[in-house]
C-alpha atoms as one frame of an Amber mdcrd trajectory, in Angstrom:
protein
  26.602   2.661  20.244  28.757   4.914  18.113  31.843   6.513  19.564  31.250
   9.958  20.999  33.043  11.726  23.796  32.567  14.788  25.932  35.865  14.943
  27.829  38.285  17.798  27.340  35.620  20.099  25.970  35.777  23.873  26.148
  32.033  24.606  26.054  32.548  28.305  25.393  34.057  27.824  21.952  33.549
  24.269  20.647  30.286  22.647  19.582  31.622  19.446  18.030  34.460  17.771
  16.177  34.443  14.695  13.924  37.714  12.823  13.731  40.380  14.788  11.897
  37.737  17.005  10.335  37.214  20.694  10.946  36.265  21.720  14.459  32.703
  23.030  14.641  32.922  26.141  16.763  30.123  27.805  18.678  30.897  30.923
  16.652  30.088  29.042  13.440  26.847  27.700  14.896  25.850  31.176  16.047
  26.750  32.744  12.680  24.575  30.328  10.696  21.689  30.702  13.156  21.986
  34.511  13.081  22.013  34.560   9.273  18.795  32.544   9.172  17.207  34.879
  11.700  18.282  37.973   9.762  16.728  36.524   6.608  13.459  35.940   8.445
  13.541  39.424   9.974  14.020  40.969   6.523  10.957  39.079   5.269   8.780
  39.864   8.300   6.153  42.624   8.160   6.826  45.857  10.009   6.743  45.384
  13.761   3.497  46.294  15.453   1.535  45.534  18.551   0.091  42.379  17.013
   3.220  41.242  15.160   4.358  37.703  15.880   7.971  37.371  17.076  10.371
  36.017  14.481  11.495  32.511  15.369  14.194  30.511  13.635  12.550  27.210
  12.536  15.349  25.050  13.897  17.405  24.919  17.081  21.130  25.195  17.548
  21.044  21.505  18.441  19.402  20.768  15.077  22.158  22.750  13.399  25.004
  20.930  15.169  23.405  17.588  14.261  23.107  18.738  10.636  26.787  19.714
  10.452  28.036  16.490  12.054  25.604  14.415   9.976  26.867  16.016   6.772
  30.406  15.005   7.665  29.420  11.415   8.534  27.126  10.984   5.528  29.833
  12.418   3.294  32.392   9.928   4.582  30.005   6.994   4.255  28.920   8.098
   0.773  32.555   8.213  -0.327  33.052   4.656   0.968  29.955   3.427  -0.869
  30.551   5.297  -4.117  27.489   7.499  -3.609  27.420  11.186  -4.519  24.972
  14.049  -4.553  22.919  14.063  -7.767  22.442  17.070  -9.980  19.535  19.289
  -9.087  19.471  18.936  -5.309  16.111  20.530  -4.301  17.434  23.253  -2.002
  14.668  25.724  -2.783  11.935  23.147  -2.248  13.390  22.178   1.119  13.919
  25.807   2.077  10.248  26.545   1.497   9.445  24.167   4.372  11.385  26.457
   6.699  10.460  29.770   5.129  14.114  30.191   4.138  15.859  30.426   0.753
  17.690  27.480  -0.741  20.959  29.356  -0.218  20.576  29.321   3.569  23.394
  27.229   5.063  21.152  25.194   7.373  18.788  24.470   4.476  21.676  23.250
   2.358  22.979  20.979   5.127  19.495  19.636   5.847  18.797  18.975   2.171
  22.118  17.313   1.410  21.745  15.071   4.461  18.278  14.000   3.339  19.424
  13.320  -0.227  22.542  11.400   0.850  20.570   9.387   3.403  18.034   8.442
   0.745  20.759   7.580  -1.790  22.667   5.460   0.741  19.500   3.596   1.666
  18.644   2.916  -1.985  22.191   1.663  -2.587  21.787  -1.120  -0.004  21.521
  -4.571  -1.586  20.445  -7.772   0.159  20.487  -6.423   3.718  19.926  -8.915
   6.543  16.386  -9.140   7.895  15.782  -7.014  10.988  16.223  -8.821  14.278
  13.443  -9.055  16.829  15.291  -6.532  19.021  15.484  -4.066  16.121  11.785
  -4.440  15.327  10.960  -4.060  19.011  12.874  -0.775  19.091  10.728   0.428
  16.177   7.600  -0.702  18.034   8.696   1.151  21.169   9.407   4.344  19.238
   6.028   4.268  17.503   4.291   3.513  20.815   6.053   6.426  22.509   4.691
   8.735  19.806   1.110   7.480  20.042   1.192   5.551  16.783   0.085   2.150
  18.112  -3.580   1.308  18.455  -4.545   0.561  22.075  -4.410  -3.156  22.784
  -1.835  -3.886  20.054   1.083  -5.837  21.502   4.491  -6.366  19.953   3.635
  -9.781  18.484   0.608  -8.338  16.685   2.601  -5.353  15.431   5.385  -7.617
  14.170   2.954  -9.852  12.312   1.320  -6.861  10.613   4.526  -5.554   9.035
   4.331  -5.925   5.264   7.221  -7.180   3.107   7.678  -3.561   1.963   7.888
  -2.400   5.590  10.526  -5.018   6.348  12.534  -4.105   3.247  12.537  -0.428
   4.248  13.528  -1.326   7.803  16.298  -3.635   6.649  17.832  -0.976   4.386
  17.660   1.751   7.038  19.138  -0.565   9.656  21.971  -1.471   7.286  22.854
   2.210   6.868  22.636   2.631  10.640  25.124  -0.184  11.196  27.524   1.426
   8.729  27.159   4.847  10.366  27.747   3.445  13.845  30.820   1.547  12.620
  32.112   4.764  11.049  31.421   6.684  14.256  33.323   4.073  16.252  36.356
   4.596  14.023  36.208   8.385  14.249  37.187  10.458  17.248  33.853  12.227
  17.575  33.338  14.857  20.238  30.067  16.683  20.838  29.477  19.292  23.483
  27.220  17.858  26.243  24.767  20.689  25.681  23.871  19.150  22.297  23.324
  15.633  23.606  21.599  13.209  23.354  22.819  13.046  19.768  20.675  11.015
  17.375  20.624  10.769  13.586  17.242   9.769  12.170  17.339   7.223   9.335
  13.701   6.273   8.792  10.810   8.491   9.750   7.048   8.297   9.911   4.323
  10.817  10.658   1.740  10.703  13.399  -1.533  10.788  11.485  -3.302  12.655
  14.282  -0.724  15.354  14.982   1.094  15.442  11.636   4.426  15.449  13.466
   7.254  13.292  12.136   9.604  11.189  14.221  12.306   8.598  13.665  11.626
   4.877  13.954  15.202   3.960  12.998  17.957   6.168  14.352  21.673   6.049
  15.079  22.210   7.161  18.664  25.753   8.354  19.316  27.096   8.524  22.838
  25.389   8.857  26.182  23.049  11.562  27.386  25.293  14.163  29.031  23.180
  17.079  27.971  22.982  20.531  29.431  20.148  22.820  28.298  20.741  25.417
  25.606  18.320  28.259  25.024  17.738  29.757  21.576  17.302  33.477  21.947
  14.889  34.967  19.424
């Protein structure tokens, strides 16, 4: 597991810190979240009896993960000689959230996705996934209702195509690098934003349309305390 601590935290003013990088304050998290909400309020129709409440399409936990992820992906990209390409699709990503491409969360989310994809594509000759790694994928898919009833692990493993195994191998290679990087860094995350997991390979549930991670880097232990997002 990657290195992540919770000791010495001042929950009132610190959300996270990555190594010698900039401290991520709760004020910064709140400012970004408030700016997104103000944008949505400006776009919303005039309030009325039937008006739907304006809801920010991400949580503060999502935002903290995006900020920390951007730092980690940036460090790993620098090690691997990977950089953001020209024409990062901020506006396209923002449309998914109903926010402009200039929104800070949208930019973090988009850059993380692009860097993750670039890092995965840059992997060459990764080792084949171990049985334990494939079993973790099986368990994650099962937990999200993606396994046909009666399908055991052996059957699932035998049905994976060469393309599936290549995608898994590349994502797992990036995960190993991220966890190694996290072990080297002095990462601290407020317990209220834990468990802290970075998704590296996702799939969609065909019935619900919801996406979830089948390969993820889990940092630290679950020391979470609930955080409410006030609309």
